Short mmCIF file of C-alpha atoms in Angstrom, two decimals:
data_model
loop_
_atom_site.label_atom_id
_atom_site.label_comp_id
_atom_site.label_asym_id
_atom_site.label_seq_id
_atom_site.Cartn_x
_atom_site.Cartn_y
_atom_site.Cartn_z
CA MET A 1280 36.10 -221.37 -65.25
CA ARG A 1281 39.80 -221.77 -64.48
CA LEU A 1282 42.07 -218.79 -63.85
CA GLN A 1283 44.09 -219.52 -66.99
CA GLU A 1284 40.89 -219.37 -69.07
CA LEU A 1285 39.97 -216.01 -67.55
CA VAL A 1286 43.42 -214.57 -68.25
CA ASP A 1287 43.35 -215.85 -71.84
CA ARG A 1288 39.86 -214.44 -72.36
CA PHE A 1289 40.79 -210.96 -71.21
CA HIS A 1290 44.11 -211.04 -73.09
CA ARG A 1291 42.29 -211.86 -76.35
CA GLY A 1292 39.44 -209.44 -75.66
CA PHE A 1293 41.64 -206.37 -75.13
CA ASP A 1294 40.96 -203.79 -77.88
CA ALA A 1295 44.47 -202.46 -78.52
CA GLU A 1296 43.38 -199.96 -81.16
CA ALA A 1297 40.77 -198.36 -78.90
CA ALA A 1298 43.06 -198.28 -75.86
CA MET A 1299 45.95 -196.71 -77.76
CA ALA A 1300 43.55 -194.13 -79.22
CA ASP A 1301 42.52 -193.25 -75.66
CA VAL A 1302 46.16 -192.86 -74.61
CA LYS A 1303 46.87 -190.60 -77.58
CA ALA A 1304 43.81 -188.44 -76.92
CA LEU A 1305 44.62 -188.05 -73.22
CA CYS A 1306 48.18 -186.98 -74.06
CA GLU A 1307 46.75 -183.83 -75.66
CA PHE A 1308 45.36 -182.55 -72.35
CA ASP A 1309 47.60 -180.60 -69.95
CA ARG A 1310 46.38 -182.42 -66.87
CA TYR A 1311 47.48 -180.31 -63.91
CA GLN A 1312 45.60 -181.35 -60.79
CA VAL A 1313 42.97 -178.60 -60.73
CA SER A 1314 42.91 -177.24 -64.25
CA ALA A 1315 40.82 -176.88 -67.38
CA GLY A 1316 42.93 -179.62 -68.95
CA LEU A 1317 42.07 -182.06 -66.18
CA GLN A 1318 38.39 -181.16 -66.54
CA ALA A 1319 38.59 -181.95 -70.25
CA ALA A 1320 40.31 -185.28 -69.55
CA ALA A 1321 37.66 -186.15 -66.96
CA GLU A 1322 34.86 -185.46 -69.44
CA TYR A 1323 36.67 -187.57 -72.04
CA VAL A 1324 36.72 -190.57 -69.70
CA ALA A 1325 33.17 -190.08 -68.44
CA ASP A 1326 31.79 -189.88 -71.98
CA ARG A 1327 33.36 -193.20 -73.02
CA VAL A 1328 33.41 -195.73 -70.17
CA PRO A 1329 30.75 -198.50 -70.36
CA LEU A 1330 29.75 -198.24 -66.70
CA ARG A 1331 26.65 -197.42 -64.66
CA GLU A 1332 26.23 -194.33 -62.49
CA VAL A 1333 29.05 -192.51 -64.28
CA GLU A 1334 29.57 -189.02 -62.93
CA VAL A 1335 32.21 -186.34 -62.74
CA ARG A 1336 32.17 -185.24 -59.12
CA GLN A 1337 33.37 -181.68 -58.62
CA PHE A 1338 35.29 -180.73 -55.48
CA HIS A 1339 36.30 -177.32 -54.24
CA PRO A 1340 39.98 -176.50 -54.77
CA GLU A 1341 41.95 -176.48 -51.53
CA ALA A 1342 39.29 -178.41 -49.62
CA ARG A 1343 40.60 -180.85 -47.03
CA TRP A 1344 40.16 -184.62 -46.74
CA TRP A 1345 41.90 -185.99 -43.64
CA THR A 1346 45.37 -184.40 -43.89
CA PHE A 1347 45.19 -184.09 -47.68
CA ARG A 1348 44.57 -180.57 -48.95
CA GLY A 1349 43.49 -180.00 -52.53
CA PRO A 1350 45.79 -177.84 -54.63
CA PRO A 1351 44.69 -174.43 -55.89
CA ALA A 1352 43.11 -174.06 -59.30
CA TRP A 1353 45.91 -173.44 -61.80
CA THR A 1354 45.47 -173.54 -65.57
CA PRO A 1355 48.46 -172.29 -67.59
CA VAL A 1356 47.52 -170.67 -70.89
CA SER A 1357 50.86 -169.41 -72.19
CA ALA A 1358 54.34 -168.50 -70.99
CA SER A 1359 57.57 -167.31 -72.53
CA VAL A 1360 61.10 -166.18 -71.81
CA GLN A 1361 62.52 -163.74 -74.36
CA VAL A 1362 66.09 -162.52 -74.74
CA GLY A 1363 66.12 -159.56 -77.07
CA ASP A 1364 63.94 -160.45 -80.04
CA ALA A 1365 64.41 -164.20 -79.58
CA THR A 1366 61.94 -166.39 -77.73
CA VAL A 1367 64.08 -168.84 -75.77
CA VAL A 1368 61.30 -170.70 -73.94
CA SER A 1369 57.71 -171.02 -75.10
CA TYR A 1370 54.81 -172.78 -73.40
CA PRO A 1371 52.62 -174.62 -74.47
CA ASP A 1372 54.88 -175.31 -77.46
CA GLN A 1373 57.40 -176.90 -75.09
CA PRO A 1374 55.63 -179.28 -72.68
CA TYR A 1375 56.89 -179.27 -69.10
CA ALA A 1376 58.67 -175.94 -69.66
CA LEU A 1377 56.59 -173.99 -67.14
CA ALA A 1378 56.78 -175.03 -63.49
CA ALA A 1379 53.45 -175.92 -61.91
CA TYR A 1380 51.95 -173.14 -59.75
CA SER A 1381 54.12 -170.43 -61.30
CA ALA A 1382 52.72 -166.98 -60.61
CA ALA A 1383 51.10 -164.92 -63.36
CA CYS A 1384 53.33 -162.28 -64.90
CA ALA A 1385 52.37 -159.78 -67.60
CA GLY A 1386 55.63 -159.25 -69.49
CA ARG A 1387 58.27 -158.25 -66.95
CA THR A 1388 61.92 -157.61 -67.79
CA VAL A 1389 64.23 -158.96 -65.08
CA PRO A 1390 67.97 -159.54 -64.58
CA VAL A 1391 69.31 -163.02 -65.39
CA THR A 1392 72.04 -164.18 -63.03
CA ALA A 1393 73.61 -167.20 -61.37
CA GLU A 1394 73.56 -165.28 -58.07
CA VAL A 1395 70.57 -165.33 -55.75
CA LEU A 1396 69.51 -161.69 -56.01
CA PRO A 1397 66.18 -160.00 -55.26
CA GLY A 1398 64.07 -159.50 -58.38
CA ALA A 1399 66.28 -161.71 -60.55
CA LEU A 1400 65.68 -164.79 -62.68
CA VAL A 1401 68.23 -167.13 -61.09
CA LEU A 1402 69.96 -169.87 -63.09
CA ALA A 1403 70.23 -173.34 -61.53
CA PRO A 1404 70.00 -172.28 -57.87
CA GLU A 1405 70.84 -174.79 -55.15
CA LEU A 1406 68.32 -173.31 -52.71
CA SER A 1407 64.76 -174.61 -52.35
CA PRO A 1408 61.79 -172.62 -53.72
CA HIS A 1409 60.88 -171.65 -50.13
CA GLU A 1410 64.36 -170.21 -49.56
CA LEU A 1411 64.40 -168.45 -52.93
CA ALA A 1412 61.03 -166.83 -52.24
CA SER A 1413 62.23 -165.67 -48.82
CA ARG A 1414 65.15 -163.93 -50.52
CA GLY A 1415 62.85 -162.08 -52.90
CA VAL A 1416 63.98 -163.56 -56.20
CA PHE A 1417 61.64 -163.23 -59.17
CA GLY A 1418 62.03 -166.81 -60.33
CA PHE A 1419 64.48 -169.44 -61.45
CA VAL A 1420 65.50 -171.71 -64.32
CA THR A 1421 66.47 -175.35 -63.93
CA ARG A 1422 67.39 -178.32 -66.11
CA ALA A 1423 65.40 -180.77 -63.94
CA GLY A 1424 62.79 -182.94 -65.63
CA ARG A 1425 59.75 -181.46 -63.91
CA VAL A 1426 59.32 -178.61 -61.47
CA GLU A 1427 56.42 -178.11 -59.07
CA LEU A 1428 56.41 -174.99 -56.92
CA PRO A 1429 54.54 -174.79 -53.62
CA PRO A 1430 50.92 -173.70 -54.14
CA HIS A 1431 50.51 -169.90 -54.19
CA SER A 1432 54.25 -169.42 -54.69
CA PRO A 1433 55.24 -165.89 -55.73
CA LEU A 1434 57.89 -167.37 -58.02
CA VAL A 1435 58.01 -168.09 -61.73
CA ALA A 1436 60.09 -171.09 -62.79
CA PHE A 1437 61.04 -172.81 -66.02
CA CYS A 1438 62.60 -176.14 -66.96
CA VAL A 1439 64.85 -175.87 -70.02
CA ASP A 1440 67.19 -178.01 -72.09
CA GLU A 1441 70.96 -177.52 -72.36
CA GLU A 1442 70.75 -175.32 -75.46
CA GLN A 1443 68.21 -172.98 -73.87
CA PHE A 1444 70.22 -172.85 -70.66
CA ALA A 1445 73.34 -171.86 -72.60
CA VAL A 1446 71.47 -168.95 -74.21
CA LEU A 1447 70.17 -167.72 -70.86
CA ARG A 1448 73.60 -168.03 -69.28
CA GLN A 1449 74.88 -165.46 -71.80
CA ALA A 1450 71.96 -163.07 -71.23
CA ARG A 1451 71.93 -160.11 -68.87
CA GLU A 1452 68.17 -159.76 -68.78
CA ALA A 1453 65.04 -161.45 -70.08
CA ARG A 1454 61.39 -160.62 -70.57
CA VAL A 1455 59.11 -163.11 -68.83
CA SER A 1456 55.38 -163.62 -69.37
CA VAL A 1457 52.98 -166.10 -67.75
CA GLU A 1458 49.25 -166.11 -68.49
CA LEU A 1459 46.87 -168.19 -66.35
CA GLY A 1460 43.27 -169.19 -67.05
CA GLU A 1461 40.11 -168.86 -64.99
CA PRO A 1462 39.75 -171.02 -61.84
CA VAL A 1463 37.98 -174.38 -62.10
CA ARG A 1464 36.96 -177.10 -59.65
CA MET A 1465 38.67 -180.46 -59.05
CA PRO A 1466 37.08 -183.34 -61.01
CA VAL A 1467 36.91 -187.00 -59.94
CA VAL A 1468 35.30 -189.51 -62.32
CA THR A 1469 33.51 -192.52 -60.85
CA GLY A 1470 31.50 -195.34 -62.37
CA LEU A 1471 30.17 -198.72 -61.28
CA LEU A 1472 29.66 -202.26 -62.45
CA PRO A 1473 26.76 -203.16 -60.13
CA GLY A 1474 26.64 -206.29 -58.01
CA ARG A 1475 26.14 -207.59 -54.49
CA GLY A 1476 28.42 -207.22 -51.50
CA PRO A 1477 31.34 -204.89 -50.72
CA GLU A 1478 32.77 -203.05 -53.69
CA LEU A 1479 36.03 -203.93 -55.41
CA LEU A 1480 37.96 -200.76 -56.28
CA LEU A 1481 40.02 -199.85 -59.35
CA THR A 1482 41.90 -196.54 -59.43
CA ALA A 1483 44.12 -194.68 -61.90
CA HIS A 1484 45.28 -191.11 -61.47
CA LEU A 1485 44.16 -188.75 -64.20
CA CYS A 1486 46.70 -185.99 -63.69
CA HIS A 1487 50.18 -184.88 -64.84
CA PRO A 1488 51.37 -182.33 -67.39
CA ARG A 1489 51.12 -182.94 -71.13
CA PRO A 1490 51.98 -185.39 -72.59
CA SER A 1491 52.70 -187.83 -69.67
CA ALA A 1492 51.83 -190.74 -71.93
CA ASN A 1493 52.83 -193.57 -69.64
CA ASP A 1494 52.37 -191.61 -66.39
CA ASN A 1495 49.45 -191.86 -66.48
CA ALA A 1496 47.49 -191.60 -69.72
CA SER A 1497 48.29 -195.29 -70.16
CA GLY A 1498 46.88 -196.17 -66.73
CA VAL A 1499 43.69 -194.20 -67.38
CA ALA A 1500 43.25 -195.96 -70.73
CA ALA A 1501 43.97 -199.34 -69.11
CA LEU A 1502 41.14 -198.82 -66.60
CA MET A 1503 38.79 -197.80 -69.40
CA ALA A 1504 39.69 -201.07 -71.13
CA VAL A 1505 39.19 -203.04 -67.90
CA ALA A 1506 35.66 -201.63 -67.72
CA SER A 1507 34.98 -202.99 -71.21
CA LEU A 1508 36.42 -206.41 -70.35
CA LEU A 1509 34.50 -206.78 -67.07
CA ARG A 1510 31.10 -205.51 -68.22
CA ASP A 1511 30.03 -209.00 -69.35
CA THR A 1512 30.86 -210.56 -65.97
CA ALA A 1513 28.62 -210.65 -62.91
CA GLY A 1514 29.19 -210.82 -59.18
CA ALA A 1515 30.58 -208.34 -56.68
CA PRO A 1516 30.25 -204.62 -57.52
CA VAL A 1517 33.30 -202.95 -59.06
CA ARG A 1518 33.93 -199.24 -58.51
CA PHE A 1519 36.18 -197.28 -60.90
CA VAL A 1520 37.80 -193.98 -59.86
CA TRP A 1521 39.86 -191.57 -61.97
CA GLY A 1522 41.06 -188.34 -60.37
CA PRO A 1523 44.10 -186.25 -59.47
CA GLU A 1524 46.68 -188.38 -57.69
CA PHE A 1525 46.30 -188.70 -53.91
CA VAL A 1526 43.96 -185.73 -53.44
CA GLY A 1527 41.28 -187.00 -55.83
CA THR A 1528 41.36 -190.44 -54.28
CA ALA A 1529 41.24 -188.94 -50.78
CA ALA A 1530 38.25 -186.82 -51.76
CA TYR A 1531 36.43 -189.91 -53.03
CA LEU A 1532 37.41 -192.30 -50.23
CA GLN A 1533 36.53 -190.07 -47.29
CA GLN A 1534 32.81 -190.45 -47.99
CA ALA A 1535 32.85 -193.82 -49.79
CA PRO A 1536 31.93 -197.26 -48.45
CA ARG A 1537 34.96 -199.32 -47.47
CA PRO A 1538 36.08 -201.46 -50.43
CA ALA A 1539 37.05 -205.11 -50.02
CA ILE A 1540 40.06 -205.15 -52.37
CA ALA A 1541 41.74 -202.45 -54.48
CA VAL A 1542 43.95 -202.42 -57.57
CA ASN A 1543 45.73 -199.23 -58.61
CA VAL A 1544 47.10 -198.81 -62.14
CA ASP A 1545 49.84 -196.21 -62.53
CA MET A 1546 52.20 -196.28 -65.56
CA ALA A 1547 50.68 -199.17 -67.49
CA GLY A 1548 52.10 -199.14 -71.00
CA GLU A 1549 55.87 -198.72 -70.90
CA ASP A 1550 57.76 -200.19 -73.83
CA GLN A 1551 60.22 -202.09 -71.66
CA ALA A 1552 63.05 -201.94 -74.21
CA LEU A 1553 62.76 -198.15 -74.51
CA CYS A 1554 61.85 -197.20 -70.95
CA GLY A 1555 64.14 -199.64 -69.17
CA GLY A 1556 61.95 -201.27 -66.54
CA PRO A 1557 59.71 -204.30 -65.99
CA LEU A 1558 56.05 -204.47 -65.09
CA VAL A 1559 55.92 -204.18 -61.30
CA ILE A 1560 53.38 -205.70 -58.91
CA GLU A 1561 53.56 -203.77 -55.65
CA ARG A 1562 52.35 -206.11 -52.95
CA SER A 1563 49.63 -205.41 -50.41
CA PRO A 1564 50.99 -203.75 -47.26
CA ASP A 1565 52.13 -206.16 -44.55
CA GLU A 1566 49.58 -204.69 -42.14
CA LYS A 1567 46.82 -205.56 -44.67
CA PRO A 1568 47.75 -209.14 -45.65
CA SER A 1569 45.63 -210.70 -48.36
CA TYR A 1570 45.41 -213.29 -51.09
CA VAL A 1571 45.31 -210.45 -53.67
CA THR A 1572 49.12 -210.33 -53.86
CA ALA A 1573 49.35 -214.05 -54.57
CA LEU A 1574 46.56 -213.79 -57.12
CA ALA A 1575 48.25 -210.92 -58.97
CA GLU A 1576 51.54 -212.79 -59.12
CA ARG A 1577 49.83 -215.98 -60.37
CA VAL A 1578 48.02 -214.01 -63.09
CA ALA A 1579 51.32 -212.49 -64.24
CA ALA A 1580 52.83 -215.97 -64.42
CA LEU A 1581 49.88 -217.18 -66.52
CA MET A 1582 50.11 -214.31 -69.02
CA PRO A 1583 50.05 -215.61 -72.61
CA GLY A 1584 53.36 -215.05 -74.36
CA THR A 1585 55.21 -215.52 -77.59
CA ARG A 1586 56.78 -218.89 -78.27
CA SER A 1587 59.50 -220.39 -80.43
CA TYR A 1588 58.95 -221.18 -84.12
CA SER A 1589 57.69 -224.68 -83.28
CA GLY A 1590 55.75 -223.49 -80.24
CA ALA A 1591 57.76 -225.69 -77.91
CA VAL A 1592 59.53 -223.01 -75.88
CA PRO A 1593 58.36 -219.62 -74.51
CA CYS A 1594 60.38 -216.74 -75.98
CA ASP A 1595 59.05 -213.66 -74.21
CA VAL A 1596 61.44 -210.76 -73.77
CA TRP A 1597 59.16 -208.89 -71.36
CA SER A 1598 59.53 -209.24 -67.60
CA TRP A 1599 57.71 -208.55 -64.36
CA ARG A 1600 58.71 -208.23 -60.72
CA SER A 1601 56.92 -208.34 -57.37
CA VAL A 1602 58.11 -205.75 -54.86
CA PRO A 1603 57.27 -204.71 -51.27
CA HIS A 1604 54.62 -202.07 -50.71
CA VAL A 1605 55.93 -198.50 -50.99
CA GLY A 1606 52.74 -196.48 -51.41
CA ALA A 1607 53.89 -193.76 -53.80
CA SER A 1608 50.55 -193.74 -55.62
CA ASP A 1609 46.84 -193.89 -54.86
CA HIS A 1610 46.80 -197.42 -53.41
CA ALA A 1611 48.56 -195.96 -50.34
CA LEU A 1612 45.25 -194.39 -49.30
CA VAL A 1613 42.87 -197.32 -49.49
CA PRO A 1614 41.76 -198.86 -46.16
CA CYS A 1615 41.81 -202.42 -47.55
CA PRO A 1616 44.30 -204.89 -49.04
CA SER A 1617 45.57 -203.69 -52.41
CA VAL A 1618 48.12 -204.14 -55.15
CA GLY A 1619 49.68 -201.46 -57.31
CA LEU A 1620 50.57 -202.10 -60.95
CA ASN A 1621 53.27 -199.94 -62.52
CA HIS A 1622 56.58 -199.98 -64.38
CA TRP A 1623 59.88 -198.99 -62.85
CA PRO A 1624 62.40 -197.73 -63.64
CA ASP A 1625 61.29 -195.53 -66.53
CA ARG A 1626 64.02 -193.30 -67.89
CA PHE A 1627 61.47 -190.87 -69.35
CA ASN A 1628 59.30 -190.50 -66.24
CA HIS A 1629 58.38 -186.94 -65.26
CA THR A 1630 60.00 -185.45 -68.37
CA ARG A 1631 58.66 -184.05 -71.62
CA PHE A 1632 59.98 -187.20 -73.31
CA ASP A 1633 57.21 -189.34 -71.76
CA THR A 1634 55.50 -189.36 -75.15
CA PHE A 1635 53.07 -191.58 -77.02
CA ASP A 1636 55.84 -193.39 -78.88
CA LYS A 1637 57.08 -194.82 -75.54
CA VAL A 1638 53.79 -196.69 -75.04
CA SER A 1639 53.64 -200.33 -76.14
CA ALA A 1640 50.24 -201.72 -77.12
CA ASP A 1641 51.45 -205.19 -76.11
CA GLU A 1642 52.49 -203.99 -72.65
CA LEU A 1643 49.24 -202.08 -72.22
CA ARG A 1644 47.45 -205.33 -73.07
CA ARG A 1645 49.39 -207.20 -70.36
CA THR A 1646 48.78 -204.62 -67.63
CA THR A 1647 45.10 -204.36 -68.52
CA THR A 1648 44.79 -208.15 -68.54
CA LEU A 1649 46.47 -208.33 -65.14
CA ALA A 1650 44.15 -205.76 -63.55
CA ALA A 1651 41.03 -207.21 -65.17
CA SER A 1652 41.94 -210.80 -64.24
CA VAL A 1653 42.63 -209.99 -60.58
CA ILE A 1654 39.36 -208.13 -60.14
CA GLY A 1655 37.45 -210.52 -62.41
CA ALA A 1656 38.60 -213.61 -60.50
CA ILE A 1657 37.44 -212.05 -57.22
CA ARG A 1658 34.21 -210.66 -58.68
CA VAL A 1659 32.93 -213.86 -60.29
CA ASP A 1660 31.44 -216.46 -57.93
CA ASP A 1661 32.95 -219.59 -59.46
CA GLY A 1662 34.18 -222.67 -57.60
CA SER A 1663 37.04 -223.37 -60.02
CA LEU A 1664 38.27 -219.80 -59.77
CA ARG A 1665 38.09 -219.95 -55.98
CA ALA A 1666 40.13 -223.16 -56.03
CA ASP A 1667 42.78 -221.56 -58.25
CA ILE A 1668 42.96 -218.52 -55.97
CA ALA A 1669 43.36 -220.81 -52.95
CA ASP A 1670 46.12 -222.76 -54.71
CA ALA A 1671 47.96 -219.56 -55.65
CA THR A 1672 47.62 -218.26 -52.10
CA SER A 1673 48.91 -221.36 -50.34
CA ALA A 1674 51.85 -221.66 -52.76
CA TRP A 1675 52.70 -217.98 -52.31
CA ALA A 1676 52.50 -218.16 -48.52
CA ALA A 1677 54.68 -221.28 -48.41
CA ALA A 1678 57.33 -219.58 -50.53
CA TYR A 1679 57.11 -216.44 -48.40
CA LEU A 1680 57.51 -218.40 -45.18
CA ALA A 1681 60.47 -220.26 -46.62
CA GLY A 1682 62.12 -216.96 -47.43
CA GLY A 1683 62.30 -215.69 -43.85
CA GLY A 1684 60.88 -215.94 -40.34
CA GLY A 1685 59.86 -213.45 -37.68
CA GLU A 1686 57.46 -210.78 -38.85
CA ARG A 1687 57.54 -212.15 -42.41
CA GLY A 1688 56.27 -215.42 -40.99
CA THR A 1689 53.44 -213.61 -39.24
CA VAL A 1690 52.47 -211.96 -42.52
CA GLY A 1691 52.56 -215.26 -44.38
CA ARG A 1692 50.34 -216.95 -41.79
CA ALA A 1693 47.89 -214.05 -41.84
CA VAL A 1694 47.54 -214.35 -45.62
CA CYS A 1695 46.28 -217.91 -45.09
CA GLY A 1696 43.88 -216.70 -42.41
CA THR A 1697 45.72 -217.93 -39.32
CA PRO A 1698 45.32 -215.40 -36.49
CA ALA A 1699 48.56 -213.75 -35.46
CA SER A 1700 49.62 -214.13 -31.84
CA ALA A 1701 48.11 -211.46 -29.62
CA ARG A 1702 50.46 -208.67 -28.66
CA HIS A 1703 50.68 -207.31 -25.14
CA PRO A 1704 48.79 -204.00 -24.87
CA GLY A 1705 50.39 -200.77 -23.76
CA GLY A 1706 53.86 -199.29 -24.06
CA GLY A 1707 53.68 -198.78 -27.80
CA MET A 1708 53.80 -195.78 -30.11
CA VAL A 1709 50.45 -194.23 -30.99
CA ALA A 1710 49.53 -192.44 -34.24
CA PHE A 1711 47.55 -189.21 -33.92
CA TRP A 1712 47.12 -188.19 -37.57
CA ASP A 1713 43.76 -188.51 -39.29
CA GLY A 1714 43.31 -190.91 -42.20
CA PRO A 1715 46.06 -192.36 -44.40
CA PHE A 1716 49.63 -191.24 -43.74
CA ASN A 1717 50.58 -188.13 -45.72
CA LEU A 1718 54.27 -187.24 -45.81
CA ARG A 1719 53.65 -183.88 -47.50
CA ALA A 1720 51.24 -182.81 -44.76
CA LEU A 1721 53.70 -183.95 -42.09
CA ALA A 1722 56.37 -181.75 -43.67
CA GLU A 1723 54.00 -178.79 -43.54
CA ASP A 1724 53.40 -179.36 -39.81
CA CYS A 1725 57.09 -179.71 -38.96
CA SER A 1726 59.52 -177.21 -37.56
CA GLN A 1727 61.84 -175.64 -40.12
CA GLN A 1728 64.70 -177.79 -38.88
CA ASP A 1729 62.71 -181.02 -39.12
CA ARG A 1730 61.42 -180.13 -42.57
CA ALA A 1731 64.98 -179.51 -43.72
CA TRP A 1732 65.91 -182.99 -42.47
CA LEU A 1733 63.00 -184.57 -44.37
CA ASP A 1734 63.86 -182.64 -47.54
CA ALA A 1735 67.52 -183.65 -47.29
CA ARG A 1736 66.70 -187.34 -46.93
CA ILE A 1737 64.29 -187.26 -49.87
CA ALA A 1738 66.87 -185.41 -51.97
CA GLU A 1739 69.50 -188.05 -51.15
CA ASP A 1740 67.34 -191.06 -52.01
CA ARG A 1741 63.80 -190.18 -53.01
CA GLY A 1742 62.39 -193.67 -53.38
CA GLY A 1743 64.30 -195.30 -50.53
CA ALA A 1744 63.69 -192.50 -48.04
CA TYR A 1745 60.00 -192.35 -48.90
CA ALA A 1746 59.66 -196.13 -48.50
CA ARG A 1747 61.41 -196.10 -45.12
CA MET A 1748 59.35 -193.18 -43.80
CA SER A 1749 56.11 -194.71 -45.03
CA ALA A 1750 56.94 -198.06 -43.43
CA LEU A 1751 57.90 -196.45 -40.12
CA ALA A 1752 54.62 -194.53 -40.03
CA ARG A 1753 52.61 -197.65 -40.91
CA GLY A 1754 54.41 -199.61 -38.21
CA ILE A 1755 52.94 -197.43 -35.47
CA ASP A 1756 49.99 -199.47 -34.21
CA GLY A 1757 49.63 -198.51 -30.53
CA GLN A 1758 51.48 -201.65 -29.43
CA ARG A 1759 54.95 -201.65 -30.98
CA SER A 1760 57.72 -199.81 -29.15
CA ARG A 1761 60.08 -197.47 -31.00
CA TYR A 1762 62.54 -200.31 -31.36
CA SER A 1763 59.89 -202.67 -32.70
CA VAL A 1764 58.57 -200.06 -35.14
CA GLY A 1765 62.04 -199.77 -36.65
CA TRP A 1766 62.40 -203.53 -37.02
CA TRP A 1767 58.89 -203.86 -38.47
CA ALA A 1768 59.62 -201.10 -41.02
CA ALA A 1769 62.81 -202.84 -42.13
CA LEU A 1770 61.01 -206.16 -42.59
CA ALA A 1771 57.99 -204.60 -44.32
CA SER A 1772 60.04 -202.48 -46.73
CA GLU A 1773 62.80 -205.09 -47.16
CA LEU A 1774 65.27 -202.23 -46.72
CA THR A 1775 67.90 -201.53 -44.11
CA VAL A 1776 66.47 -198.88 -41.78
CA PRO A 1777 69.35 -197.44 -39.73
CA VAL A 1778 68.51 -196.93 -36.07
CA ALA A 1779 69.52 -193.26 -36.30
CA PHE A 1780 67.20 -192.74 -39.29
CA ALA A 1781 64.29 -194.45 -37.54
CA GLU A 1782 64.81 -192.53 -34.29
CA ARG A 1783 65.07 -189.20 -36.12
CA PHE A 1784 61.93 -189.79 -38.17
CA LEU A 1785 59.93 -190.91 -35.15
CA ASP A 1786 61.15 -187.79 -33.33
CA VAL A 1787 59.85 -185.70 -36.24
CA LEU A 1788 56.43 -187.36 -35.96
CA CYS A 1789 56.28 -186.76 -32.21
CA ALA A 1790 57.47 -183.15 -32.41
CA ALA A 1791 54.81 -182.38 -35.04
CA GLY A 1792 52.10 -183.88 -32.83
CA TRP A 1793 51.53 -186.73 -35.25
CA ALA A 1794 52.58 -189.51 -32.87
CA GLY A 1795 53.41 -190.18 -29.24
CA GLU A 1796 54.39 -192.92 -26.86
CA ALA A 1797 51.93 -194.59 -24.51
#
């Protein structure tokens, strides 16, 4: 079988009606990371996937896997903010209104003010939740898209629209209620397509508040559809994992056999015209070079599309891009080469407007076809498929080498299997943390001053700062000097990494005991 045939087969075989029904059903669950809603979503998936050895593994809340700590159990039941006889904010009627990990509160009347005062509900504060809690405020109100408080925070917080904010700005006091449900455990769904050899891994995070249609009900549904498409193939075993983002994957991976290749699906169904971004293939990290990046890009290029009236010319209006590894989803944790499939930008991401009407069945078909074709081409032992993978890999590596030298050249050669030149031992920076890099855990281990620096950089440029920090951490291999780590991070992220930024971040790692110099 040729790769084009495999792509066409999966594209035709995708059941759009079933997948969209799964997305719609998952949107009804409030999928906080350790909640009754996530348990219900996990059972929904487990009851429907056509896999072997399907189970919902239950993990203790706040357990630890490497540096990843599970969040506390937190199931919101209801919440409200009343001014006089009028209910200004009502959860669950208004999705995303209640901040995650808000404290329970049985109908308390508090002052409403723009000043940071003890016992008050503060409007649009500039201070962080940690600082607000230290000053004894009752809670706060913001117009941000989504709010997540630190676990076990004493605060109550709400996200409101402009009209609600205007009402609260005129109020002197408000009555606030928050009801929470009984504690539950943290579910992770796994299932298997059996076979021989090391497992291939597919992941999609199950969490996020209702509705979170594209992030990530669409990704969960896409993986369910991939299971249906791959069940008639044979070859290497394929493991499927659905769980809360990062922590669920960490809980699974810590005791799992090392996979050979991984594909993560996060935000799979965006209507590109509405949401504003292309389908994105996030390449395998430079330190884990592999043919899987080239294969994913070739599959995207082979995707069936619409054509002109006569059929002579392709007329697709959808687009895709290949980008450097960032690691802002579950593929950051896997110990093997991987690609991440997502859509970015998405103007509705992490807001209550990430609704079912923003999901495109055609785009969900493409993302599902891409994931299924990548894993299917690797799974099936077929000489023609292997030849097509080799052709895609050599063409990709040649183009990559032509685009730049130095470390990029080393990566390109490694993709083709040529050993990189040996580095001289000694004199390099050494990583001391356990398992995959975890920026949140680093922040918890930092001094107050260093944490403030991290928070400020993330606030300035969330995606860019995260990518630079992740690349700097991944560049520490026991051999590279500080200077070389900075250069490697810039080449791997394809971003400018200022020397001052690199030095400051590496200082943070060393001060926290996460790294040192040989």
